[in-house]
Coordinates of C-alpha atoms and ligand atoms in Angstrom, one line a residue:
M241 CA 50.2 43.2 -40.4
G242 CA 53.5 42.0 -41.4
E243 CA 54.7 39.3 -43.8
F244 CA 53.1 36.5 -41.9
W245 CA 49.5 37.7 -42.4
K246 CA 50.2 38.6 -46.0
I247 CA 51.2 35.0 -46.6
V248 CA 48.3 33.6 -44.7
S249 CA 45.7 35.7 -46.6
A250 CA 47.5 34.8 -49.9
F251 CA 47.3 31.1 -49.0
C252 CA 43.6 31.3 -48.7
V253 CA 41.5 34.5 -48.5
C254 CA 38.4 32.6 -47.7
W255 CA 39.1 31.6 -44.1
Y256 CA 40.8 34.8 -43.1
S257 CA 37.5 36.5 -42.7
V258 CA 35.5 33.4 -41.7
N259 CA 38.0 32.9 -38.9
A260 CA 37.8 36.1 -36.9
A261 CA 34.2 35.4 -36.1
H262 CA 35.0 32.2 -34.5
V263 CA 37.9 33.0 -32.2
A264 CA 36.9 32.3 -28.7
E265 CA 38.4 35.0 -26.6
K266 CA 38.2 33.5 -23.2
S267 CA 40.2 30.3 -23.5
G268 CA 44.0 30.4 -23.3
A269 CA 44.4 27.4 -25.7
C270 CA 43.6 29.1 -29.0
F271 CA 45.4 29.4 -32.2
P272 CA 46.0 32.9 -33.8
P273 CA 43.4 34.2 -36.1
G274 CA 44.1 33.1 -39.6
F275 CA 45.6 29.8 -38.5
A276 CA 44.4 27.1 -40.9
F277 CA 43.3 23.5 -40.2
G278 CA 43.2 20.9 -42.8
V279 CA 43.4 17.1 -43.4
A280 CA 45.5 15.2 -45.9
T281 CA 45.5 12.1 -48.2
A282 CA 47.7 10.8 -51.1
S283 CA 46.6 9.5 -54.5
Y284 CA 47.9 5.9 -54.4
Q285 CA 46.7 5.5 -50.8
V286 CA 43.1 6.5 -51.4
E287 CA 42.1 6.6 -55.1
G288 CA 42.1 3.1 -56.2
A289 CA 40.9 2.9 -59.9
W290 CA 44.4 1.9 -60.8
N291 CA 43.9 0.9 -64.4
V292 CA 40.8 2.8 -65.5
S293 CA 40.1 6.1 -67.4
G294 CA 43.4 6.1 -69.1
K295 CA 45.6 5.9 -66.0
G296 CA 49.1 4.5 -66.6
E297 CA 50.9 2.0 -64.3
N298 CA 53.0 3.4 -61.5
I299 CA 55.8 1.9 -59.3
W300 CA 53.4 1.1 -56.5
D301 CA 51.1 -0.7 -58.9
R302 CA 54.0 -2.8 -60.3
Y303 CA 55.6 -3.4 -56.9
T304 CA 52.5 -4.5 -55.1
H305 CA 51.4 -6.8 -58.1
E306 CA 54.9 -8.3 -58.6
H307 CA 55.8 -8.8 -54.9
P308 CA 52.5 -9.2 -53.1
E309 CA 54.4 -11.2 -50.4
R310 CA 56.3 -8.0 -49.4
V311 CA 53.1 -6.2 -48.4
F312 CA 51.1 -6.9 -45.2
D313 CA 48.5 -9.6 -46.1
H314 CA 49.3 -9.2 -49.9
Q315 CA 47.3 -6.1 -50.0
N316 CA 47.6 -3.3 -52.6
G317 CA 45.9 0.1 -53.7
D318 CA 44.0 -1.3 -56.6
V319 CA 40.8 -0.1 -55.0
A320 CA 42.0 1.4 -51.7
A321 CA 39.2 3.8 -50.3
D322 CA 37.9 4.2 -54.0
S323 CA 38.2 8.0 -53.8
Y324 CA 38.4 8.1 -57.6
H325 CA 34.7 7.3 -57.4
Q326 CA 33.8 8.5 -54.0
W327 CA 35.4 12.0 -54.2
K328 CA 32.1 13.9 -53.7
E329 CA 31.6 11.9 -50.5
D330 CA 35.1 12.9 -49.4
V331 CA 34.4 16.6 -50.0
G332 CA 31.2 16.0 -48.0
L333 CA 33.3 14.9 -45.1
L334 CA 35.6 17.8 -45.4
K335 CA 32.6 20.0 -45.2
Q336 CA 31.3 18.2 -42.2
L337 CA 34.6 18.7 -40.5
G338 CA 34.7 22.4 -41.4
V339 CA 38.4 22.4 -42.4
N340 CA 40.0 25.3 -44.2
F341 CA 41.9 23.2 -46.7
Y342 CA 42.4 19.7 -48.2
R343 CA 45.9 18.4 -48.9
F344 CA 45.8 15.7 -51.6
S345 CA 48.3 14.5 -54.2
I346 CA 48.0 14.2 -58.0
S347 CA 48.7 10.9 -59.5
W348 CA 51.3 11.5 -62.1
S349 CA 50.3 8.4 -64.2
R350 CA 46.7 9.6 -64.2
I351 CA 47.7 12.8 -65.9
L352 CA 50.6 11.6 -67.9
P353 CA 50.1 7.8 -68.5
T354 CA 53.7 7.2 -69.8
G355 CA 55.2 9.8 -67.4
F356 CA 56.1 12.0 -70.3
S357 CA 54.2 15.2 -71.3
N358 CA 53.7 14.2 -74.9
E359 CA 50.4 12.4 -74.1
I360 CA 48.0 14.0 -71.6
N361 CA 45.1 12.0 -70.3
E362 CA 42.1 14.4 -70.3
E363 CA 40.0 12.1 -68.1
G364 CA 42.7 12.3 -65.4
V365 CA 42.9 16.1 -65.7
K366 CA 39.1 16.3 -65.4
Y367 CA 39.0 14.2 -62.3
Y368 CA 41.2 16.7 -60.4
Q369 CA 39.5 19.7 -62.0
D370 CA 36.1 18.4 -60.7
L371 CA 37.6 17.8 -57.3
I372 CA 39.2 21.3 -57.1
T373 CA 35.9 23.0 -58.3
E374 CA 33.9 21.1 -55.7
L375 CA 36.4 22.1 -52.9
K376 CA 36.4 25.8 -54.0
R377 CA 32.5 25.7 -54.1
N378 CA 32.7 24.7 -50.5
H379 CA 35.3 27.2 -49.5
I380 CA 37.8 24.5 -49.0
A381 CA 41.3 25.5 -50.3
P382 CA 43.1 22.8 -52.4
V383 CA 46.7 22.1 -51.3
V384 CA 48.3 20.0 -53.9
T385 CA 51.2 17.6 -53.5
M386 CA 52.7 17.0 -56.9
Y387 CA 54.5 13.8 -55.9
H388 CA 53.5 11.5 -53.2
W389 CA 55.7 8.5 -54.2
D390 CA 53.7 7.1 -57.2
L391 CA 56.3 7.4 -60.0
P392 CA 55.1 6.4 -63.5
Q393 CA 56.6 2.9 -64.1
P394 CA 58.1 3.9 -67.6
L395 CA 60.2 6.5 -65.8
Q396 CA 61.3 3.9 -63.3
D397 CA 62.3 1.7 -66.2
L398 CA 64.7 4.5 -67.1
G399 CA 66.2 4.4 -63.6
G400 CA 63.6 6.5 -61.8
W401 CA 64.9 9.1 -59.5
T402 CA 68.5 7.9 -59.9
N403 CA 68.4 9.2 -63.4
P404 CA 69.6 12.8 -63.6
M405 CA 67.1 13.4 -66.5
M406 CA 64.3 13.1 -63.9
A407 CA 64.7 16.6 -62.9
D408 CA 63.7 17.7 -66.4
Y409 CA 60.9 15.2 -66.7
F410 CA 59.5 16.3 -63.3
L411 CA 59.7 19.9 -64.6
D412 CA 57.7 18.9 -67.7
Y413 CA 55.0 17.3 -65.5
A414 CA 54.9 20.4 -63.2
T415 CA 54.4 22.5 -66.3
V416 CA 51.3 20.4 -67.2
L417 CA 50.0 20.8 -63.6
F418 CA 50.5 24.6 -63.6
D419 CA 48.9 24.9 -67.1
N420 CA 45.9 23.0 -65.8
F421 CA 45.4 23.9 -62.2
D422 CA 47.3 27.1 -61.5
G423 CA 44.9 29.7 -60.4
P424 CA 42.4 27.7 -58.4
V425 CA 45.4 26.1 -56.6
K426 CA 47.2 28.6 -54.5
M427 CA 49.4 26.3 -52.6
W428 CA 51.8 23.7 -54.1
I429 CA 54.0 21.1 -52.6
T430 CA 56.6 19.7 -55.0
F431 CA 57.6 16.5 -53.1
N432 CA 56.3 14.5 -50.0
E433 CA 59.1 13.3 -47.9
P434 CA 62.1 12.7 -50.1
L435 CA 63.9 11.0 -47.2
S436 CA 61.2 8.4 -47.2
F437 CA 61.0 7.6 -50.9
C438 CA 64.7 8.0 -51.5
H439 CA 65.9 6.1 -48.5
D440 CA 63.1 3.5 -48.1
G441 CA 62.3 3.3 -51.8
Y442 CA 65.7 3.3 -53.5
G443 CA 67.6 1.9 -50.4
G444 CA 65.0 -0.3 -48.8
D445 CA 61.6 -2.1 -48.9
D446 CA 59.4 0.5 -50.4
A447 CA 58.7 0.7 -54.2
P448 CA 60.6 0.5 -56.4
G449 CA 62.6 -1.7 -54.1
G450 CA 66.1 -0.3 -54.6
R451 CA 69.0 -2.1 -53.3
S452 CA 71.4 0.5 -51.9
S453 CA 71.0 3.3 -49.4
G454 CA 74.7 4.1 -49.8
F455 CA 74.4 4.8 -53.6
E456 CA 70.8 4.9 -55.0
A457 CA 69.3 6.9 -52.1
Y458 CA 71.9 9.7 -52.6
L459 CA 71.4 9.8 -56.3
C460 CA 67.6 10.0 -55.8
G461 CA 68.1 12.8 -53.2
H462 CA 70.4 14.6 -55.6
N463 CA 67.9 14.6 -58.5
V464 CA 64.9 15.4 -56.3
L465 CA 66.7 18.5 -55.0
R466 CA 67.5 19.6 -58.6
A467 CA 64.0 19.0 -59.7
H468 CA 62.6 20.9 -56.7
G469 CA 64.8 23.9 -57.6
K470 CA 63.8 23.8 -61.2
V471 CA 60.1 23.8 -60.4
Y472 CA 60.4 26.5 -57.9
T473 CA 62.1 28.7 -60.5
L474 CA 59.5 27.9 -63.1
Y475 CA 56.6 28.8 -60.8
R476 CA 58.2 32.2 -60.0
A477 CA 59.0 32.9 -63.6
R478 CA 55.5 32.0 -64.7
K479 CA 53.9 34.4 -62.4
N480 CA 56.4 37.1 -63.2
G481 CA 57.2 37.6 -59.5
T482 CA 53.8 38.7 -58.6
S483 CA 52.3 35.4 -57.7
K484 CA 49.7 35.1 -55.0
G485 CA 50.3 31.4 -54.7
L486 CA 52.8 29.6 -52.5
I487 CA 55.2 26.7 -53.3
G488 CA 57.2 24.6 -50.9
I489 CA 58.4 21.1 -50.2
T490 CA 57.3 18.7 -47.4
L491 CA 60.0 17.0 -45.3
D492 CA 59.5 14.4 -42.6
M493 CA 61.2 15.5 -39.5
S494 CA 60.9 13.4 -36.4
W495 CA 62.6 14.8 -33.4
I496 CA 66.0 13.2 -32.5
E497 CA 66.8 13.6 -28.7
P498 CA 70.2 12.8 -27.4
E499 CA 69.9 9.5 -25.5
T500 CA 71.7 11.0 -22.5
T501 CA 73.1 14.4 -21.8
S502 CA 76.7 13.3 -22.7
K503 CA 78.6 15.3 -25.3
E504 CA 78.8 12.2 -27.6
D505 CA 75.1 11.7 -27.6
K506 CA 74.4 15.3 -28.2
Q507 CA 76.7 15.3 -31.1
A508 CA 75.3 12.0 -32.5
A509 CA 71.7 13.4 -32.3
E510 CA 72.7 16.5 -34.2
T511 CA 74.5 14.3 -36.9
A512 CA 71.3 12.3 -37.3
R513 CA 69.2 15.4 -37.6
Q514 CA 71.6 16.7 -40.4
F515 CA 71.5 13.4 -42.2
M516 CA 67.8 12.8 -41.9
F517 CA 66.4 16.3 -42.4
G518 CA 69.5 18.5 -43.2
W519 CA 70.0 16.3 -46.3
F520 CA 67.0 18.2 -47.9
A521 CA 66.6 21.2 -45.6
H522 CA 70.1 22.4 -45.7
P523 CA 70.3 22.9 -49.5
I524 CA 66.9 24.6 -49.6
F525 CA 66.5 26.4 -46.3
S526 CA 69.9 27.3 -44.9
A527 CA 71.6 30.6 -45.8
E528 CA 74.7 28.9 -47.3
G529 CA 72.9 26.1 -49.3
D530 CA 74.4 22.8 -50.4
Y531 CA 74.5 19.5 -48.5
P532 CA 75.1 19.8 -44.7
P533 CA 78.8 20.0 -44.1
I534 CA 78.8 17.1 -41.7
M535 CA 77.1 14.9 -44.3
R536 CA 79.7 16.0 -46.9
K537 CA 82.5 15.3 -44.5
R538 CA 81.3 11.9 -43.3
I539 CA 80.4 10.4 -46.6
D540 CA 83.5 11.7 -48.3
A541 CA 85.7 10.2 -45.6
K542 CA 83.7 6.8 -45.7
S543 CA 84.0 6.7 -49.4
R544 CA 87.7 7.3 -49.4
H545 CA 88.1 4.7 -46.7
Q546 CA 86.1 2.2 -48.9
N547 CA 88.5 2.9 -51.7
F548 CA 86.1 4.6 -54.0
A549 CA 87.7 7.1 -56.4
R550 CA 85.0 9.7 -55.6
S551 CA 82.4 10.4 -52.9
R552 CA 79.2 8.4 -53.0
L553 CA 77.4 11.8 -52.3
P554 CA 77.3 13.6 -55.5
H555 CA 78.2 17.3 -55.8
L556 CA 75.7 20.0 -56.6
T557 CA 77.3 22.6 -59.1
P558 CA 77.5 26.2 -58.0
D559 CA 74.6 27.0 -60.2
E560 CA 72.5 24.2 -58.7
I561 CA 73.4 25.4 -55.2
R562 CA 72.2 28.9 -56.1
N563 CA 69.1 27.7 -57.7
I564 CA 68.0 25.3 -54.8
R565 CA 69.0 27.7 -52.0
G566 CA 65.9 29.7 -51.0
S567 CA 63.5 27.8 -53.2
F568 CA 60.6 27.9 -50.9
D569 CA 57.7 30.0 -49.7
F570 CA 57.1 27.6 -46.7
L571 CA 58.4 24.4 -45.2
G572 CA 55.9 21.6 -45.1
L573 CA 56.6 19.6 -42.1
N574 CA 55.4 16.0 -41.5
H575 CA 55.9 15.1 -37.9
Y576 CA 54.7 12.0 -36.1
T577 CA 57.1 10.9 -33.5
T578 CA 60.5 11.2 -31.7
Y579 CA 63.7 9.0 -31.5
L580 CA 66.8 8.9 -29.4
G581 CA 70.3 9.2 -30.9
S582 CA 73.6 7.9 -29.7
P583 CA 76.8 7.0 -31.4
A584 CA 76.5 3.7 -33.3
D585 CA 78.4 0.8 -31.8
N586 CA 80.1 -0.3 -34.9
P587 CA 80.1 2.6 -37.4
D588 CA 82.9 1.2 -39.5
S589 CA 81.6 -2.1 -40.7
G590 CA 79.6 -3.5 -43.6
E591 CA 78.4 -2.4 -47.0
P592 CA 78.2 1.3 -47.9
S593 CA 74.9 2.4 -46.5
F594 CA 73.2 5.5 -45.3
A595 CA 73.1 4.2 -41.7
D596 CA 76.8 3.4 -41.8
D597 CA 77.6 6.8 -43.2
M598 CA 75.5 8.5 -40.5
G599 CA 76.9 6.4 -37.6
V600 CA 74.1 7.0 -35.2
R601 CA 72.1 4.5 -33.3
I602 CA 68.4 5.4 -33.4
T603 CA 66.1 4.0 -30.8
Q604 CA 62.9 4.9 -28.9
K605 CA 62.0 4.6 -25.2
P606 CA 60.0 1.4 -24.6
D607 CA 57.8 3.3 -22.1
W608 CA 56.7 6.0 -24.6
P609 CA 53.1 5.2 -25.4
R610 CA 52.5 3.3 -28.7
S611 CA 50.2 3.6 -31.7
N612 CA 49.6 0.4 -33.8
S613 CA 52.7 1.2 -36.0
T614 CA 56.0 -0.2 -34.9
W615 CA 57.7 3.2 -35.4
L616 CA 55.0 5.6 -34.0
R617 CA 55.3 6.4 -30.3
V618 CA 53.4 9.3 -28.7
V619 CA 56.0 11.9 -27.7
P620 CA 54.3 15.4 -28.0
W621 CA 57.2 17.3 -26.5
G622 CA 59.3 16.3 -29.4
F623 CA 57.0 18.3 -31.7
R624 CA 57.8 21.5 -29.8
R625 CA 61.6 20.7 -30.0
I626 CA 61.7 20.0 -33.7
L627 CA 59.9 23.3 -34.4
N628 CA 62.4 25.2 -32.3
W629 CA 65.3 23.4 -33.8
I630 CA 64.0 24.4 -37.3
K631 CA 63.5 27.9 -36.2
K632 CA 67.1 28.1 -34.9
T633 CA 68.7 26.2 -37.7
Y634 CA 67.0 27.7 -40.7
N635 CA 66.3 31.3 -39.6
N636 CA 62.6 30.8 -38.6
P637 CA 60.9 29.9 -41.9
Q638 CA 57.2 29.9 -42.4
I639 CA 55.9 26.4 -41.6
V640 CA 52.8 24.5 -42.5
V641 CA 52.4 21.2 -40.7
T642 CA 51.4 19.1 -43.6
E643 CA 51.0 15.8 -41.7
N644 CA 50.6 14.7 -38.1
G645 CA 48.5 11.8 -36.9
I646 CA 48.3 8.4 -35.3
S647 CA 47.5 4.8 -36.5
L648 CA 45.1 2.7 -34.4
G649 CA 43.1 -0.5 -35.1
P650 CA 39.6 -0.6 -36.5
G651 CA 36.6 1.0 -34.6
V652 CA 35.1 4.4 -34.4
H653 CA 35.6 4.9 -30.7
D654 CA 39.2 6.3 -30.7
P655 CA 39.9 8.3 -27.5
K656 CA 43.6 7.6 -28.1
R657 CA 43.5 9.5 -31.3
V658 CA 41.7 12.4 -29.6
N659 CA 44.4 12.4 -26.9
Y660 CA 47.1 12.3 -29.5
I661 CA 45.7 15.3 -31.4
E662 CA 45.1 17.2 -28.2
S663 CA 48.6 16.6 -26.8
Y664 CA 50.4 17.4 -30.2
L665 CA 48.3 20.5 -30.7
R666 CA 49.2 21.8 -27.2
A667 CA 52.8 21.3 -28.0
L668 CA 52.2 23.2 -31.3
L669 CA 50.5 26.1 -29.4
D670 CA 53.4 26.4 -27.1
A671 CA 55.8 26.6 -30.1
I672 CA 53.7 29.3 -31.7
L673 CA 52.7 31.4 -28.7
K674 CA 55.7 31.0 -26.4
D675 CA 58.6 30.2 -28.8
K676 CA 57.3 32.4 -31.7
C677 CA 57.7 29.7 -34.3
R678 CA 56.0 30.7 -37.5
V679 CA 53.5 27.9 -38.1
F680 CA 50.5 29.0 -40.1
G681 CA 48.6 25.7 -40.7
Y682 CA 48.1 22.2 -39.3
T683 CA 47.1 19.1 -41.3
Y684 CA 45.8 16.0 -39.7
W685 CA 46.8 12.7 -41.5
S686 CA 44.4 11.4 -42.6
L687 CA 41.0 12.3 -43.6
I688 CA 40.1 8.6 -44.1
D689 CA 41.7 5.3 -43.5
N690 CA 43.8 4.3 -46.5
F691 CA 46.6 2.0 -47.9
E692 CA 49.4 2.4 -45.5
W693 CA 52.1 1.3 -48.0
M694 CA 54.0 -1.8 -46.8
R695 CA 51.6 -2.1 -43.8
G696 CA 48.6 -2.4 -46.1
Y697 CA 45.3 -1.7 -44.5
S698 CA 46.3 -2.9 -41.1
E699 CA 47.2 0.6 -39.8
R700 CA 44.4 3.1 -39.7
F701 CA 45.1 6.8 -39.6
G702 CA 41.7 8.2 -40.5
L703 CA 39.3 10.6 -38.8
Y704 CA 36.7 8.5 -40.7
E705 CA 36.7 4.8 -40.8
V706 CA 36.6 3.1 -44.1
D707 CA 34.7 -0.2 -44.4
Y708 CA 36.8 -2.2 -46.8
E709 CA 34.2 -5.0 -47.1
S710 CA 31.5 -2.6 -48.5
P711 CA 31.4 -2.0 -52.2
N712 CA 31.3 1.8 -51.8
R713 CA 34.0 1.8 -49.1
T714 CA 31.5 3.3 -46.7
R715 CA 33.1 6.1 -44.5
T716 CA 31.9 6.5 -40.9
A717 CA 33.0 9.4 -38.6
R718 CA 35.1 8.5 -35.5
L719 CA 35.0 10.3 -32.2
S720 CA 38.2 12.1 -33.4
A721 CA 36.3 13.5 -36.4
S722 CA 33.9 15.4 -34.1
Y723 CA 36.7 16.5 -31.9
Y724 CA 38.8 17.7 -34.7
S725 CA 35.8 19.4 -36.3
Q726 CA 35.3 21.4 -33.0
I727 CA 38.9 22.6 -33.2
A728 CA 38.7 23.5 -36.9
N729 CA 35.5 25.6 -36.2
T730 CA 36.7 27.4 -33.1
R731 CA 40.5 27.6 -33.5
C732 CA 40.6 26.5 -29.8
L733 CA 41.3 23.3 -28.0
P734 CA 38.0 22.3 -26.2
D735 CA 38.4 21.8 -22.4
N736 CA 35.9 19.0 -22.2
Y737 CA 37.9 16.5 -24.1
V738 CA 41.0 16.8 -21.9
G739 CA 42.0 13.9 -19.7
Y740 CA 42.0 10.7 -21.9
T741 CA 45.0 8.7 -21.1
I742 CA 46.8 6.6 -23.7
T743 CA 47.4 3.0 -22.6
D744 CA 48.4 0.0 -24.6
Ligands
GBH153 C1 54.0 9.6 -43.9 O1 55.3 9.2 -43.7 C2 53.6 9.5 -45.3 O2 53.7 10.7 -46.0 C3 52.2 9.0 -45.5 O3 52.1 8.6 -46.8 C4 51.9 7.9 -44.6 O4 50.7 7.3 -44.7 C5 52.0 8.5 -43.2 O5 53.2 9.0 -43.0 C6 51.8 7.4 -42.1 O6 52.8 6.4 -42.0 O7 58.4 0.7 -40.7 O8 60.1 1.2 -39.0 O9 60.8 1.1 -41.3 C7 55.8 9.2 -42.4 C8 57.3 8.9 -42.3 C9 58.8 7.1 -42.8 C10 57.2 6.8 -41.2 C11 59.0 5.6 -42.9 C12 57.4 5.3 -41.3 C13 59.0 3.6 -41.8 C14 59.5 3.1 -40.5 N1 57.5 7.4 -42.5 N2 58.7 5.0 -41.7 S1 59.7 1.4 -40.4

């Protein structure tokens, strides 16, 4: 059986037996027995109920209320898909789909209204306890993200993730989560996409609206890595080394393809990979640990050149390096799209910034088919390449794809989404069966339409459409829901859906 299957059955015993009965033997396009299918959401994007039942204010509440003009159509997550009230309905949808697991995130401010663990909001704890109980009753494994971007505002008032103490405050929050949910929850994800919330949040437009990707983003990344290491160690210590549960981190990794076959472009693409994923992956998943050497070298050199007395990229201590290295049971991978990399035209100009430090021009091919997001183009072969790159670079870690999906406009007839899922799952199958990448689960983003951050409700990722005009936020199955359900139930790609083409 080997380690792979041990981990799979530890992740969720329930589907392991269910599964075998469903494997279609004839078709070539089938996932291995035990492979798990799920869907994902995140608290701020679906829950709503922003100021009820004792919940405290978080940075997305504050940001969307103070700067409505920055968000598409002045929208916010005050009500969102109302999952705080419609959660039973949501579990019903999961049942209908027949998925093995549901990945959702816990709202820190719902559990700890001030961010600190001195005051626990029992109503918040009960909300997630009820959800988890209902999931288990329906044989759906809960996969819990501890942090999907909604930091309690009082902690942001102390500097948020740029404050070194955040690593300990996160540890305190994690302790409360383990005290309350460890047991029924067998799979934990510490952070969702530190690249996104550190770079776009502390160095860009997302909440909390930081000003500098050349300073704040690196401080954020530094403290997130330290926090992750501490929580991993705590989890292992609590379980005395005999834990049946798994804990990991989710990183967003697009594929970066060299723009041409030139040596310069190949080098630039690799530098971009190291900056965008290596920043978090190298300290955790590489054998040597610490920041990627190319990042250290480039940021140190830039900082010197800019006359700073020290590097803008902080140093991890030897103890921290040791603690962070290997702090994973699996890599959670969010993958949506692919970019091209080539050397930046003018890498030496301007303010200190992440882009300037990286020195790589990132583009996309205009003829790659588009979603309705500016950044998301459909490039399934990039999925297979990133999986192979991870395998090679980090010694073939166990992977769960924790997000993959496409945004479209409203409407329940969504053949483009069916086509996207089909083509990306084919690429994933090749990576598993032909390239021996160790992927043991796939998660579609998202179960339902939700608040798409700065793009408000204009981009819909759901297998189920949400009617934002109706008081109950009525959910309606899309074509893609029935398609995905067929896959979740058979572990195989159905032949009859093949052949949709994606056009603009
Ligand atoms: C994920 O991020 C998030 O985890 C999830 O919450 C979100 O709903 C989902 O994707 C769909 O977007 O506008 O050109 O500046 C995916 C990674 C990083 C993709 C930031 C969009 C902004 C590009 N995201 N990026 S741009």
